[in-house]
CSV table of C-alpha atoms in Angstrom, one decimal:
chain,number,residue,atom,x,y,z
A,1,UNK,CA,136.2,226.4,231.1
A,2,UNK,CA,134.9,223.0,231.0
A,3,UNK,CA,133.0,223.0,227.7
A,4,UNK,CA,131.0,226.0,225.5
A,5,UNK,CA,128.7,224.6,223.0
A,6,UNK,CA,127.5,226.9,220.9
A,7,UNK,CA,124.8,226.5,218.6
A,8,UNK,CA,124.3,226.7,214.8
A,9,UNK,CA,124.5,229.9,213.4
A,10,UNK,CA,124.0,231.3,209.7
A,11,UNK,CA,126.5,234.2,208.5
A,12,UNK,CA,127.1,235.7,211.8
A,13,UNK,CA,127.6,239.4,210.5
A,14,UNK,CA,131.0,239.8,211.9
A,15,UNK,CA,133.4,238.9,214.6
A,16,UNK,CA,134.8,241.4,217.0
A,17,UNK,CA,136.4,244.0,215.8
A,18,UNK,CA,139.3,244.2,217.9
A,19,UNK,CA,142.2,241.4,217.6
A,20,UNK,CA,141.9,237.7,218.0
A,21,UNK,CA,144.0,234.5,217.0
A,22,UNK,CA,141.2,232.7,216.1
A,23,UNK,CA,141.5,231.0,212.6
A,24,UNK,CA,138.7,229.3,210.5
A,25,UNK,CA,139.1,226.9,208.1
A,26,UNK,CA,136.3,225.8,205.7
A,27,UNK,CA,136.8,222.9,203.1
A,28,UNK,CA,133.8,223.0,200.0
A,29,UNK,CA,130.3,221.9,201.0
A,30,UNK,CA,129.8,218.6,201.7
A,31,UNK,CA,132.8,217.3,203.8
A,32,UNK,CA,133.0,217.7,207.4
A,33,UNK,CA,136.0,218.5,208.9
A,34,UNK,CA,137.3,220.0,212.6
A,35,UNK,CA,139.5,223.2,212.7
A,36,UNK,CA,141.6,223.4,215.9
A,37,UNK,CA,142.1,226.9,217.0
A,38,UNK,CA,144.3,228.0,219.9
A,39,UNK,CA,143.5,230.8,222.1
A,40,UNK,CA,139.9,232.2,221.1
A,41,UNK,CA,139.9,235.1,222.9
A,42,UNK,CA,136.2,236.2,222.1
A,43,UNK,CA,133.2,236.3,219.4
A,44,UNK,CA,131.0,239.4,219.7
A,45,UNK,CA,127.5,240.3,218.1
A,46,UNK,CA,126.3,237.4,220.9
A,47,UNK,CA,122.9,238.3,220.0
A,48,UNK,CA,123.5,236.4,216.4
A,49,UNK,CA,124.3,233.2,218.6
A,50,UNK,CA,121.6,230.7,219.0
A,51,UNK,CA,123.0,229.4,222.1
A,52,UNK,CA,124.7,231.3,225.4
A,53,UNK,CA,127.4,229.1,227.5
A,54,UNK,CA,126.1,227.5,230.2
A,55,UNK,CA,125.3,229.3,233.3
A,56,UNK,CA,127.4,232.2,232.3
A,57,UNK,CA,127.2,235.1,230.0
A,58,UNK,CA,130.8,236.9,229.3
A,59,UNK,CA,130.4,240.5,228.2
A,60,UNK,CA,133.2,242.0,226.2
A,61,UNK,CA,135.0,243.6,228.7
A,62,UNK,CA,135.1,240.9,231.0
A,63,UNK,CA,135.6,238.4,228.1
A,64,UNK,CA,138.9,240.6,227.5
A,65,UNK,CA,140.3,240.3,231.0
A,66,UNK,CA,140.4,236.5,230.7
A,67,UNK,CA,144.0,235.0,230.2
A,68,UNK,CA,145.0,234.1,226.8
A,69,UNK,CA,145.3,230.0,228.1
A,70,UNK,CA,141.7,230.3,229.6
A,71,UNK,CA,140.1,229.6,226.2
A,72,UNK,CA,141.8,226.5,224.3
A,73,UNK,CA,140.7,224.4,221.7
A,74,UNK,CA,138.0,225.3,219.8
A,75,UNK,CA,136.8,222.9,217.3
A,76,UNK,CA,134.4,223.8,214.0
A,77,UNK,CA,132.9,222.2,212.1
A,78,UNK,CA,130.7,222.7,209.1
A,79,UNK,CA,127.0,221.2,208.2
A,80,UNK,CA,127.3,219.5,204.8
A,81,UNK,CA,123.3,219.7,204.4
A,82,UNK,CA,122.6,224.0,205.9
A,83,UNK,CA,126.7,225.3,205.2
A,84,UNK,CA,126.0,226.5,208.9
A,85,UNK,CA,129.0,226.5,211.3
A,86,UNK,CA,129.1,225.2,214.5
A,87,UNK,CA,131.3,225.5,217.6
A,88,UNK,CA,131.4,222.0,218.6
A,89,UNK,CA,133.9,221.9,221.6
A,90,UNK,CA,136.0,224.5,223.5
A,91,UNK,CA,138.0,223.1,226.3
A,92,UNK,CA,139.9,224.5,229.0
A,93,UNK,CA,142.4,224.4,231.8
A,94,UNK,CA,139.9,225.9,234.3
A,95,UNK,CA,136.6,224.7,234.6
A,96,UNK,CA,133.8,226.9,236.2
A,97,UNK,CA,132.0,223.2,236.6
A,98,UNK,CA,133.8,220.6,238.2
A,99,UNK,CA,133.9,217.6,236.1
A,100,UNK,CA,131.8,214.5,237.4
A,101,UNK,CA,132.6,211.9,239.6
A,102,UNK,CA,134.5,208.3,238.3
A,103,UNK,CA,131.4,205.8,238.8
A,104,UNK,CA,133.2,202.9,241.0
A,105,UNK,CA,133.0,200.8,238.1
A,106,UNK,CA,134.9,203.2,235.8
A,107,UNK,CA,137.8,203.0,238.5
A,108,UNK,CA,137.3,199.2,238.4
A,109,UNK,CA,137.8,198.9,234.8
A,110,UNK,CA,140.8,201.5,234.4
A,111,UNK,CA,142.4,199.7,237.3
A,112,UNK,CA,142.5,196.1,235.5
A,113,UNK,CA,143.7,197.9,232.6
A,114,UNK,CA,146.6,199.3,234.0
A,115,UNK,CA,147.4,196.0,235.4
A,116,UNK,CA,146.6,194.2,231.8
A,117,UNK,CA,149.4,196.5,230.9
A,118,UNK,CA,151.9,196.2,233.7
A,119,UNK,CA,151.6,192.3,233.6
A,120,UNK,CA,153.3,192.3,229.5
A,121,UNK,CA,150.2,189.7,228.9
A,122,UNK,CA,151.8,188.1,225.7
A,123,UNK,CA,154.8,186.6,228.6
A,124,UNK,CA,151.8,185.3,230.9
A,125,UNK,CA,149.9,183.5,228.3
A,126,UNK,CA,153.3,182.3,227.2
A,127,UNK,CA,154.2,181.2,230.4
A,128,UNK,CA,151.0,178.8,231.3
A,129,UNK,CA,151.0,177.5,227.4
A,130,UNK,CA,154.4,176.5,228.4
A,131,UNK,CA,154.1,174.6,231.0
A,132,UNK,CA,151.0,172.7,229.9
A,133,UNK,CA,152.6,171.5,227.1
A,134,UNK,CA,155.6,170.3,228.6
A,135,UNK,CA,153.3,168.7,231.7
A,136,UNK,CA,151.7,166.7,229.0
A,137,UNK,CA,155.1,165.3,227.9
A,138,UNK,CA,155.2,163.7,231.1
A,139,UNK,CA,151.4,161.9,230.6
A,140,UNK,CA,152.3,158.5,229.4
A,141,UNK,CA,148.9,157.2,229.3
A,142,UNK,CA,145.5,158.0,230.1
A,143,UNK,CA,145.1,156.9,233.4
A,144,UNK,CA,147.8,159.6,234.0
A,145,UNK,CA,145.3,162.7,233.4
A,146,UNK,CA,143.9,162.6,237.5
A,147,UNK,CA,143.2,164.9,240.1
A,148,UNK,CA,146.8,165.3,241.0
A,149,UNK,CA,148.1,166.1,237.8
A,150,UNK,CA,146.1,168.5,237.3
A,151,UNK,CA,146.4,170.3,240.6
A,152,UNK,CA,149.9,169.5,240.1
A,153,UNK,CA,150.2,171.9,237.2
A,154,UNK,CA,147.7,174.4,238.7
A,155,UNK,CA,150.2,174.8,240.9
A,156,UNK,CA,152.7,175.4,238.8
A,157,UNK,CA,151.1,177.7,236.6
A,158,UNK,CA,150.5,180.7,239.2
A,159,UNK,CA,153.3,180.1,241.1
A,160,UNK,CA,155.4,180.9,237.6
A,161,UNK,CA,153.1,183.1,237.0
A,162,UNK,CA,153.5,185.2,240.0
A,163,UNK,CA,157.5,185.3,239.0
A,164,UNK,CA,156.8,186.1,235.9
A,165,UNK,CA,155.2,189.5,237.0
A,166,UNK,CA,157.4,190.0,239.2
A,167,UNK,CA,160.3,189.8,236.5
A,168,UNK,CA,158.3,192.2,233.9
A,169,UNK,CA,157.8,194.3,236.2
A,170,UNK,CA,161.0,195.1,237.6
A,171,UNK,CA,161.8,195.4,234.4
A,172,UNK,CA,159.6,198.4,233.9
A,173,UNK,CA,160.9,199.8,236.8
A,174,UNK,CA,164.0,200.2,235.9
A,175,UNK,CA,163.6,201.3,232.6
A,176,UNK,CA,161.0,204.2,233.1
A,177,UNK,CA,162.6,206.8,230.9
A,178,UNK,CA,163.5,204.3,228.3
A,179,UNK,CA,160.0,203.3,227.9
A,180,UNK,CA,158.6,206.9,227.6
A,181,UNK,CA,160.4,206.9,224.1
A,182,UNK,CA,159.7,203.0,223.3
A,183,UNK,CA,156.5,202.1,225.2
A,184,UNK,CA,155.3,205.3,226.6
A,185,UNK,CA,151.7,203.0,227.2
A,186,UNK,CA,153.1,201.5,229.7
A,187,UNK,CA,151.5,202.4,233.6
A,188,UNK,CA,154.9,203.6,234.9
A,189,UNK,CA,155.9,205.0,232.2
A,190,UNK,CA,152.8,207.1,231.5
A,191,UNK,CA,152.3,207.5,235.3
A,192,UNK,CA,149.1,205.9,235.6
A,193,UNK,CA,151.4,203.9,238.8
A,194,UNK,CA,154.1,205.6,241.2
A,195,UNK,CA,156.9,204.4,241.1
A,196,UNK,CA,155.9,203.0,244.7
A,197,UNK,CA,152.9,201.1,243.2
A,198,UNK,CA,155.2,199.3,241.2
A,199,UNK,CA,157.7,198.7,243.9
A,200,UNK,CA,154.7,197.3,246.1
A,201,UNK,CA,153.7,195.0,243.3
A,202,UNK,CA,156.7,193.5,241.9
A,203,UNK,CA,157.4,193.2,246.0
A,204,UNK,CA,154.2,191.2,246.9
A,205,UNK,CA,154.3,189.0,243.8
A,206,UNK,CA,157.9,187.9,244.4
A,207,UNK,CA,157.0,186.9,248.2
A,208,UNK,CA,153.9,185.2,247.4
A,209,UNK,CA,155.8,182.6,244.1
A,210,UNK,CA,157.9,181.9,246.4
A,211,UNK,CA,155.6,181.4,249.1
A,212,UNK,CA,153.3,178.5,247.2
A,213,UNK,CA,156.4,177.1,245.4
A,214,UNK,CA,157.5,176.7,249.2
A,215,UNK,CA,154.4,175.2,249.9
A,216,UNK,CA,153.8,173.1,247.3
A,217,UNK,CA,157.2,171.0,248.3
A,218,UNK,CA,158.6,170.3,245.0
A,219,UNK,CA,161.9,171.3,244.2
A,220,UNK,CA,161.7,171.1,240.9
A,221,UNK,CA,159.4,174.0,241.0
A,222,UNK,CA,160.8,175.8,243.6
A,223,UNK,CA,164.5,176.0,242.1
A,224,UNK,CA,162.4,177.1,238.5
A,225,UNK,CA,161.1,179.8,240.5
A,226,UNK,CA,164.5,180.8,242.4
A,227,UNK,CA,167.1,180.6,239.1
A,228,UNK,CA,163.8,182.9,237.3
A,229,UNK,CA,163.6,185.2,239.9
A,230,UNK,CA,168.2,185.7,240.3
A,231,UNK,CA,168.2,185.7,236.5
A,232,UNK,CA,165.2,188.2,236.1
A,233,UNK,CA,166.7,190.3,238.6
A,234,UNK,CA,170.1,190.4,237.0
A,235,UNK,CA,169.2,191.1,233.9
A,236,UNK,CA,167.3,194.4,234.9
A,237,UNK,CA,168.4,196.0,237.8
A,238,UNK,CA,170.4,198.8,237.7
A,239,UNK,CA,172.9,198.0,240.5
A,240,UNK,CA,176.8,197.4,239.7
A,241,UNK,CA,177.5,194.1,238.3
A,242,UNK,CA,174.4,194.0,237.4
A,243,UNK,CA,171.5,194.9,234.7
A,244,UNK,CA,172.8,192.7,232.3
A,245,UNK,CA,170.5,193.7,229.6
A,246,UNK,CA,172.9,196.2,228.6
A,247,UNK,CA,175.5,193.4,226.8
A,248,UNK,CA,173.7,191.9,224.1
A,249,UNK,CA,175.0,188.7,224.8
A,250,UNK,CA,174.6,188.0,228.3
A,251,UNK,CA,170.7,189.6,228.0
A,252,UNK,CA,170.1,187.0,225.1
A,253,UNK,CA,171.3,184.4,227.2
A,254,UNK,CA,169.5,185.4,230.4
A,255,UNK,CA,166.2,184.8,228.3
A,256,UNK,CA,167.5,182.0,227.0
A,257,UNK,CA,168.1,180.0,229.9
A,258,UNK,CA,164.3,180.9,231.3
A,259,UNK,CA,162.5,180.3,228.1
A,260,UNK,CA,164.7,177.2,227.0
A,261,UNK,CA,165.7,175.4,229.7
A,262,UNK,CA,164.1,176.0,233.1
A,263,UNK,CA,160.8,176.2,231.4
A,264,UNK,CA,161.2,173.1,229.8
A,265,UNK,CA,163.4,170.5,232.2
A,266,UNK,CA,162.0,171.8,235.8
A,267,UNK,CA,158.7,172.1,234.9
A,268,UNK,CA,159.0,168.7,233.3
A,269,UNK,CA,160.3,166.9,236.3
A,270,UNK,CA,158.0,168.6,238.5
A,271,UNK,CA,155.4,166.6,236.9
A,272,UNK,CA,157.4,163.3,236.1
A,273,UNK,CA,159.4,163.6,239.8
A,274,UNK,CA,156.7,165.3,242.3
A,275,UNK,CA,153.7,164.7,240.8
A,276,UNK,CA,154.0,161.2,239.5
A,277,UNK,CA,156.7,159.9,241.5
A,278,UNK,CA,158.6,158.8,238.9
A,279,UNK,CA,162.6,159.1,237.9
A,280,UNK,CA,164.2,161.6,236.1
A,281,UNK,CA,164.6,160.7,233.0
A,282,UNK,CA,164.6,162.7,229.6
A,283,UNK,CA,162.9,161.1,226.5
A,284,UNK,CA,163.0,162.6,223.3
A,285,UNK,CA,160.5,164.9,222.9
A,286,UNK,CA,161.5,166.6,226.5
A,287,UNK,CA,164.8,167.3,224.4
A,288,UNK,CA,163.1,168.1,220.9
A,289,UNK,CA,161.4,170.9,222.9
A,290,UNK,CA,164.9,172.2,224.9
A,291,UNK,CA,166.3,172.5,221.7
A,292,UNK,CA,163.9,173.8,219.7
A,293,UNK,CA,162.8,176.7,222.2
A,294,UNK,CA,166.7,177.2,222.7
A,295,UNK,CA,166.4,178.6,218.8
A,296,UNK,CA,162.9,180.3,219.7
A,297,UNK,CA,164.5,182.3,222.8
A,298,UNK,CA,167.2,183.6,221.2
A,299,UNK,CA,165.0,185.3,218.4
A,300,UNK,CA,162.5,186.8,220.9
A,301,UNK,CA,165.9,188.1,222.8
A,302,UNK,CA,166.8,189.5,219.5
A,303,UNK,CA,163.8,190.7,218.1
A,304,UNK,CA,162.8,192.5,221.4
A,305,UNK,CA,164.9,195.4,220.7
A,306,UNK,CA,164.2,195.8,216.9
A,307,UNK,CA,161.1,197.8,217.7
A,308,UNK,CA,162.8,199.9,220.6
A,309,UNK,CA,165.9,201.2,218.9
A,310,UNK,CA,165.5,204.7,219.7
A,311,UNK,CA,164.7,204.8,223.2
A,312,UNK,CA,168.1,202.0,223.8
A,313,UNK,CA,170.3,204.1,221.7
A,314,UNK,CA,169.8,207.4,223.8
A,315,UNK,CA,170.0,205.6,226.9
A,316,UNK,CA,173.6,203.3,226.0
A,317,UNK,CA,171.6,200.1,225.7
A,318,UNK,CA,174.3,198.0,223.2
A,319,UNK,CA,171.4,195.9,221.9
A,320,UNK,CA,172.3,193.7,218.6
A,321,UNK,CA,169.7,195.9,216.8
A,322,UNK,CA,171.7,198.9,217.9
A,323,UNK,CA,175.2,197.5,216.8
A,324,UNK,CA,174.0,196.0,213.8
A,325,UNK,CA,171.0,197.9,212.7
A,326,UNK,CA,167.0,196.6,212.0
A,327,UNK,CA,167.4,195.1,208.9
A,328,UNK,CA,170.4,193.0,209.7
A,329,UNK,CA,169.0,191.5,213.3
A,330,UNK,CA,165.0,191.1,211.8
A,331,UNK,CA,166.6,188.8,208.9
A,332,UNK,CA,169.0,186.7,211.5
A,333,UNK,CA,165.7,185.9,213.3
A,334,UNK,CA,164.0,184.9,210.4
A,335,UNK,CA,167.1,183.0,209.3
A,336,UNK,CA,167.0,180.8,213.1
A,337,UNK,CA,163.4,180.8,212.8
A,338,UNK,CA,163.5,178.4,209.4
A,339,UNK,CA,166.2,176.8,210.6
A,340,UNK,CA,163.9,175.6,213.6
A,341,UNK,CA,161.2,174.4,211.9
A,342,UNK,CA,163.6,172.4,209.4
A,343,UNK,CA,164.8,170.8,212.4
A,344,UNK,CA,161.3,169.9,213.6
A,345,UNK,CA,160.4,168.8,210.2
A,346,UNK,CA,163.2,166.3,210.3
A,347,UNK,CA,162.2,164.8,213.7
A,348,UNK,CA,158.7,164.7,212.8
A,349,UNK,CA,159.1,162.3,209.2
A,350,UNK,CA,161.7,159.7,211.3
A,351,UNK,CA,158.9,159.2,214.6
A,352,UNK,CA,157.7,155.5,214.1
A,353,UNK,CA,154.2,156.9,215.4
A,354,UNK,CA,151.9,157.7,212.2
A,355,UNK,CA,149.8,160.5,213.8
A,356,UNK,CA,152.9,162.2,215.4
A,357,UNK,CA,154.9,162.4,212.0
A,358,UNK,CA,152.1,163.6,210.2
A,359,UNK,CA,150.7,166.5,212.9
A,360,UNK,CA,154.4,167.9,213.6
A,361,UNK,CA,155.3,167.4,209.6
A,362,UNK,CA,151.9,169.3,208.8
A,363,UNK,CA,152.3,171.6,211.5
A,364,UNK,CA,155.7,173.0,211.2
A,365,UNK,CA,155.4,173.6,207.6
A,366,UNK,CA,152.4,175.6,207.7
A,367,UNK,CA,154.0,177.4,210.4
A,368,UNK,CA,157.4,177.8,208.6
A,369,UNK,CA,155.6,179.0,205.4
A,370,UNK,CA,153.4,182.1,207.5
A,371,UNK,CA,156.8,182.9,209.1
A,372,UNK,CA,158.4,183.4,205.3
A,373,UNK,CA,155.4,184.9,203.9
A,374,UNK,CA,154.8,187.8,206.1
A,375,UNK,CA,158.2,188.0,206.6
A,376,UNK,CA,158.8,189.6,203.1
A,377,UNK,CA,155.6,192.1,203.0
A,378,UNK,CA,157.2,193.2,206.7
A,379,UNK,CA,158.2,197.5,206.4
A,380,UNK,CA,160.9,197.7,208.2
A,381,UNK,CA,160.8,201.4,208.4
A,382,UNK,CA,157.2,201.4,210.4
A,383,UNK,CA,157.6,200.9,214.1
A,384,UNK,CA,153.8,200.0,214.2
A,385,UNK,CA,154.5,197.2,211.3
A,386,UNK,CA,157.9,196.0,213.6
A,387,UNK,CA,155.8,195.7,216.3
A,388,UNK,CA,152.8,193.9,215.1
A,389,UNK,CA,155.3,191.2,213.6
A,390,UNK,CA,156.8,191.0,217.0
A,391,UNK,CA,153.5,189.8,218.4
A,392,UNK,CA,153.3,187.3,215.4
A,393,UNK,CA,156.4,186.0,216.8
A,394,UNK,CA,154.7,185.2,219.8
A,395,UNK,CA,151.7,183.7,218.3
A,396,UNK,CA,154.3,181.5,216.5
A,397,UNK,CA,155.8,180.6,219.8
A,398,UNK,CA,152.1,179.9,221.3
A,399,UNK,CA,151.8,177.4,217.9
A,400,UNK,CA,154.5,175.8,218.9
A,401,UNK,CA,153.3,174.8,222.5
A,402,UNK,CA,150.7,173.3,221.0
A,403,UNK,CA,152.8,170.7,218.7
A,404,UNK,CA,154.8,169.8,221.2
A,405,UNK,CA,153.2,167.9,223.2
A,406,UNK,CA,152.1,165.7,219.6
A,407,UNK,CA,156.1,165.0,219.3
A,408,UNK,CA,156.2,161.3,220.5
């Protein structure tokens, strides 16, 4: 059955004589609470019920034949104000009333959300930060911001951002049963999407970033996309000689190569080379943010897996949170983190520009001294805590994509 409501009622006499599993539990007046009781099989004395379910009427005998499953769930509650009892929901696995249509716009909505979720959206909004903020290394004055800049980086930005769904979604495809025990929200893994949705995704995204990188005719971009896309592919595939996620090494170099160095040189020159013209040449803050995001790869490679140590321990994944346990791997990130932003502290106080020295000096100690604050209140013991400083992390790496374009 769909739903029974049933009314308030005030000391029903009695329930039926004969056997049921039905428990009630009552807590003193004035709370409110909901008991969950598995496989009501019936209430007689109907006649003491102020309401009947809809459009049917079980009599006892009829009430008895039902299967024990075809009553589940009943939930009481109690009126703080009368002490009356009511039967508030009982669901079941067969309905006598089909349930309602999806309004279009229902589908609409659970649609996007699926795909919010497939995408990984903390990578994409990572991803366009990124290379805005190394573009603007490449402005050298103010003339610079024109029309083909900016379509320039347009470009850029959803042609990486195709690959870049393309690479977290292969991902998720092959790693379906490990993310029912680590991120069993996921679409695939929760089986919102087939595994042939995702296949047809990852599929159509890859063609089309390589299709406007193509277009576009800059080979900086288009060898970003290409090294991404072999490098994405390698590290998750489960082919031999391949899914190099499984060696902790070779996975937190994988990351570190995209996020690092391909992010920051190609994206850089396809600006300075393509879109201005100009030659390759690397000035200092270019190199400030290689090395800098070299240190910031390496502890999102690292501080991935802290959260997902279950789920990569049944499954053989030889993580450096697996081998060397939470604690150990969360305080080595910490440890590179601080040793980052003493770095950027350093170049910031020797620029000879005023305003630069001061933003990045400002900046990176603020940032530094959030980092080592919450890093001590942290429970290691709580996924939920693990994971909500993980996404910290990332806001940390979104901070710094905005100072770096300030390092002159």
């Amino acid at each position: 059955m769909e739903s029974l409501l049933i009314g308030s009622f005030h000391k029903p006499s009695s329930l039926l004589s004969f056997p049921t599993t039905a428990d009630f539990y009552s807590h003193p007046s004035g709370s409110q609470v909901a008991a969950n009781v598995l496989k009501c099989k019936a209430f007689s004395n109907t006649e003491k019920l102020h309401a009947i379910p809809l459009r049917l009427q079980l009599g006892r005998q009829n009430l008895l034949q039902l299967p024990a499953r075809s009553i589940d769930k009943t939930f009481v509650t109690l009126n703080p104000k009368r002490g009356s009892r009511h039967i508030v929901k009982s669901a079941s696995e067969h309905s006598f009333e089909s349930e309602p249509s999806k309004s279009p716009w229902r589908s609409v909505q659970q649609a996007c959300d699926a795909f919010y979720r497939f995408s990984r959206p903390h990578t994409v909004i990572g991803t366009a930060l990124s290379i805005v903020s190394v573009s603007l290394l490449a402005v050298g004055k103010l003339s610079d911001f024109s029309p083909l800049f900016f379509s320039g980086v347009l470009e850029a930005i959803v042609a990486a951002l195709l690959m870049n769904i393309y690479i977290v979604g292969l991902n998720q495809l092959s790693d379906i049963e490990i993310d029912k025990v680590n991120k069993p929200y996921l679409p695939l893994a929760s089986g919102e999407y087939s595994v042939r949705t995702g296949v047809a995704i990852v599929s159509s995204f890859a063609i089309l970033s390589f299709w406007l990188g193509y277009t576009v005719g800059s080979w900086p971009l288009f060898w970003a996309l290409f090294v991404s896309f072999a490098l994405g592919t390698a590290y998750s595939i489960n082919l031999p000689l391949f899914r190099w996620k499984r060696f902790a090494v070779v996975a937190a170099m994988c990351i570190l190569a995209v996020r690092a160095v391909i992010v920051q040189i190609a994206f850089y020159l396809h600006v300075q080379m393509y879109v201005y013209g100009r030659p390759a040449v690397f000035p200092k803050p270019v190199i400030f943010a290689t090395a800098f995001m070299s240190f910031f790869s390496v502890v999102i490679a690292l501080f991935k897996d802290i959260p997902d140590i279950v789920g990569d321990k049944i499954y053989g994944i030889q993580s450096f949170t697996v081998r060397l346990g939470q604690e150990k791997v969360f305080w080595i990130c910490i440890s590179l983190l601080e040793m980052a932003y003493g770095v950027a502290l350093l170049v910031g106080a020797t620029s000879s520009c005023i305003w630069s020295k001061w933003a990045t000096v400002v900046g990176h100690t603020l940032l530094g001294s959030l980092l080592w604050n919450r890093a001590k209140s942290i429970d290691l013991q709580s996924k939920t805590a693990i994971t909500s400083f993980y996404m910290f992390i990332w806001k940390l790496f979104y901070a710094e994509y905005l100072l770096i374009p300030l390092v002159r």
